[in-house]
Amino acid sequence: LVRLRARLARSQNVFGQGLLGLLSSDRLDDDTWDEIEDTLITADVGVTSAAQIVSSLRTKVKVQGTRTPEELRALLREELLAQINPELDRAVRTGPHGDRPAVIMVVGVNGTGKTTTSGKLARVLVGDGRSVVLGAADTFRAAAADQLETWGSRVGAPVVRKDEGADPASVAFDAVARGVEDQADVVIIDTAGRLHTKTGLMDELGKVKRVVEKKSQVDEVLLVLDATTGQNGLRQARVFAEVVNITGIVLTKLDGTAKGGIIIQVQRELGVPVKLVGLGEGPDDLAPFDPEGFVDAILG
Ligand code: GDP
């Protein structure tokens, strides 16, 4: 976790230092406030949140006559935290409920990191002493199932898969059945992220959910979003949120961008908390999202 914090700090600090530099400038005039707003927007905080942060900071700076770098940092920290909303429940729900396994569906566009996240999450859960079954419901790419199998053998979780082109819902059904049979604690289902038609996606994810509910219940639908894709990624995320009831967001590849403000924007847009963040390709590079740690990483 310490190593992940350092990685987060390295990637996010550019944005924070820029903001603090501007806030500490000799003349906090209209132009400087505009620049602060632009810096927030450039970091993918989103136009609405950026305007709110600036307006609130302006008022507080004026009212309190705040000028020292420490005071300005504290004010900025407060504003960023307020936008992130530390009160949201970010725990990944994993039951237990009786003799049925908890089920987590992992959804999102291809390439965002779904399979990697499914594997890393299995590792975290197994590390906590939970038994996990992985379901390779992304049947459109044989490579996805192979990749999940590699993760499964690495973390000690059986992988249920079928031939390429098989019905994703039937894989999900078998995975949950296997989970029931093995008395596993959690079943993680890696789904396909084909976005060619909205109704196709809706039918597919809807069907996966329905078959899971024949054997257990869906505890979490985690939407995986690649932090480096900005507005485009957000547009795709919106489509997923329209077709399936998302319960949490996993923001991947935060190690590869200084635009961590996307956390604020995606939560605002989808109304769902960021629960996990991906900070690298390795097995231990998935962390619970910690708002305070995140803001401190930004502000250095
Ligand atoms: P999927 O198509 O959504 O299942 O995506 P994959 O899990 O195959 O991931 C796509 C690529 O992104 C792979 O090369 C992963 O190693 C990489 N990746 C996934 N998560 C992260 C992350 O948090 N950080 C970095 N740097 N790379 C990641």
mmCIF file with all atom_site columns, C-alpha atoms and ligand atoms in Angstrom, residues 109-116 120 141 147 252-253 255 278-281, ligand 1:
data_model
loop_
_atom_site.group_PDB
_atom_site.id
_atom_site.type_symbol
_atom_site.label_atom_id
_atom_site.label_alt_id
_atom_site.label_comp_id
_atom_site.label_asym_id
_atom_site.label_entity_id
_atom_site.label_seq_id
_atom_site.pdbx_PDB_ins_code
_atom_site.Cartn_x
_atom_site.Cartn_y
_atom_site.Cartn_z
_atom_site.occupancy
_atom_site.B_iso_or_equiv
_atom_site.pdbx_formal_charge
_atom_site.auth_seq_id
_atom_site.auth_comp_id
_atom_site.auth_asym_id
_atom_site.auth_atom_id
_atom_site.pdbx_PDB_model_num
ATOM   1  C CA  . VAL A 1 109 ? -15.215 -1.408  -22.590 1.00 0.00 ? 109 VAL A CA  1
ATOM   2  C CA  . ASN A 1 110 ? -12.499 -3.757  -23.864 1.00 0.00 ? 110 ASN A CA  1
ATOM   3  C CA  . GLY A 1 111 ? -9.007  -2.654  -23.039 1.00 0.00 ? 111 GLY A CA  1
ATOM   4  C CA  . THR A 1 112 ? -9.989  -0.723  -19.914 1.00 0.00 ? 112 THR A CA  1
ATOM   5  C CA  . GLY A 1 113 ? -8.573  -3.438  -17.660 1.00 0.00 ? 113 GLY A CA  1
ATOM   6  C CA  . LYS A 1 114 ? -11.531 -5.688  -16.820 1.00 0.00 ? 114 LYS A CA  1
ATOM   7  C CA  . THR A 1 115 ? -9.672  -8.979  -16.927 1.00 0.00 ? 115 THR A CA  1
ATOM   8  C CA  . THR A 1 116 ? -6.693  -7.590  -15.060 1.00 0.00 ? 116 THR A CA  1
ATOM   9  C CA  . LYS A 1 120 ? -6.262  -8.555  -9.024  1.00 0.00 ? 120 LYS A CA  1
ATOM   10 C CA  . ARG A 1 141 ? -11.871 -13.134 -27.349 1.00 0.00 ? 141 ARG A CA  1
ATOM   11 C CA  . GLN A 1 147 ? -5.526  -14.292 -19.599 1.00 0.00 ? 147 GLN A CA  1
ATOM   12 C CA  . THR A 1 252 ? -7.609  1.845   -13.816 1.00 0.00 ? 252 THR A CA  1
ATOM   13 C CA  . LYS A 1 253 ? -4.289  3.156   -15.116 1.00 0.00 ? 253 LYS A CA  1
ATOM   14 C CA  . ASP A 1 255 ? -0.421  5.410   -12.633 1.00 0.00 ? 255 ASP A CA  1
ATOM   15 C CA  . GLY A 1 278 ? -5.622  0.421   -10.539 1.00 0.00 ? 278 GLY A CA  1
ATOM   16 C CA  . LEU A 1 279 ? -2.071  1.667   -10.234 1.00 0.00 ? 279 LEU A CA  1
ATOM   17 C CA  . GLY A 1 280 ? -0.139  -0.714  -12.471 1.00 0.00 ? 280 GLY A CA  1
ATOM   18 C CA  . GLU A 1 281 ? -0.181  -4.008  -14.297 1.00 0.00 ? 281 GLU A CA  1
HETATM 19 P P1  . GDP B 2 .   ? -9.939  -5.786  -20.743 1.00 0.00 ? 1   GDP B P1  1
HETATM 20 O O1  . GDP B 2 .   ? -9.960  -5.894  -22.236 1.00 0.00 ? 1   GDP B O1  1
HETATM 21 O O2  . GDP B 2 .   ? -10.881 -4.713  -20.264 1.00 0.00 ? 1   GDP B O2  1
HETATM 22 O O3  . GDP B 2 .   ? -10.149 -7.076  -20.040 1.00 0.00 ? 1   GDP B O3  1
HETATM 23 O O4  . GDP B 2 .   ? -8.504  -5.221  -20.356 1.00 0.00 ? 1   GDP B O4  1
HETATM 24 P P2  . GDP B 2 .   ? -7.205  -5.991  -19.815 1.00 0.00 ? 1   GDP B P2  1
HETATM 25 O O5  . GDP B 2 .   ? -7.419  -6.448  -18.437 1.00 0.00 ? 1   GDP B O5  1
HETATM 26 O O6  . GDP B 2 .   ? -6.777  -6.989  -20.826 1.00 0.00 ? 1   GDP B O6  1
HETATM 27 O O7  . GDP B 2 .   ? -6.153  -4.791  -19.730 1.00 0.00 ? 1   GDP B O7  1
HETATM 28 C C1  . GDP B 2 .   ? -5.716  -4.081  -20.872 1.00 0.00 ? 1   GDP B C1  1
HETATM 29 C C2  . GDP B 2 .   ? -4.291  -3.613  -20.632 1.00 0.00 ? 1   GDP B C2  1
HETATM 30 O O8  . GDP B 2 .   ? -4.264  -2.624  -19.600 1.00 0.00 ? 1   GDP B O8  1
HETATM 31 C C3  . GDP B 2 .   ? -3.344  -4.721  -20.195 1.00 0.00 ? 1   GDP B C3  1
HETATM 32 O O9  . GDP B 2 .   ? -2.106  -4.538  -20.826 1.00 0.00 ? 1   GDP B O9  1
HETATM 33 C C4  . GDP B 2 .   ? -3.207  -4.481  -18.681 1.00 0.00 ? 1   GDP B C4  1
HETATM 34 O O10 . GDP B 2 .   ? -1.991  -4.941  -18.166 1.00 0.00 ? 1   GDP B O10 1
HETATM 35 C C5  . GDP B 2 .   ? -3.312  -2.973  -18.610 1.00 0.00 ? 1   GDP B C5  1
HETATM 36 N N1  . GDP B 2 .   ? -3.777  -2.481  -17.296 1.00 0.00 ? 1   GDP B N1  1
HETATM 37 C C6  . GDP B 2 .   ? -4.881  -2.861  -16.612 1.00 0.00 ? 1   GDP B C6  1
HETATM 38 N N2  . GDP B 2 .   ? -4.994  -2.162  -15.457 1.00 0.00 ? 1   GDP B N2  1
HETATM 39 C C7  . GDP B 2 .   ? -3.928  -1.327  -15.399 1.00 0.00 ? 1   GDP B C7  1
HETATM 40 C C8  . GDP B 2 .   ? -3.479  -0.314  -14.451 1.00 0.00 ? 1   GDP B C8  1
HETATM 41 O O11 . GDP B 2 .   ? -4.086  -0.042  -13.408 1.00 0.00 ? 1   GDP B O11 1
HETATM 42 N N3  . GDP B 2 .   ? -2.330  0.337   -14.772 1.00 0.00 ? 1   GDP B N3  1
HETATM 43 C C9  . GDP B 2 .   ? -1.638  0.080   -15.923 1.00 0.00 ? 1   GDP B C9  1
HETATM 44 N N4  . GDP B 2 .   ? -0.539  0.786   -16.149 1.00 0.00 ? 1   GDP B N4  1
HETATM 45 N N5  . GDP B 2 .   ? -2.041  -0.829  -16.821 1.00 0.00 ? 1   GDP B N5  1
HETATM 46 C C10 . GDP B 2 .   ? -3.163  -1.529  -16.579 1.00 0.00 ? 1   GDP B C10 1
#
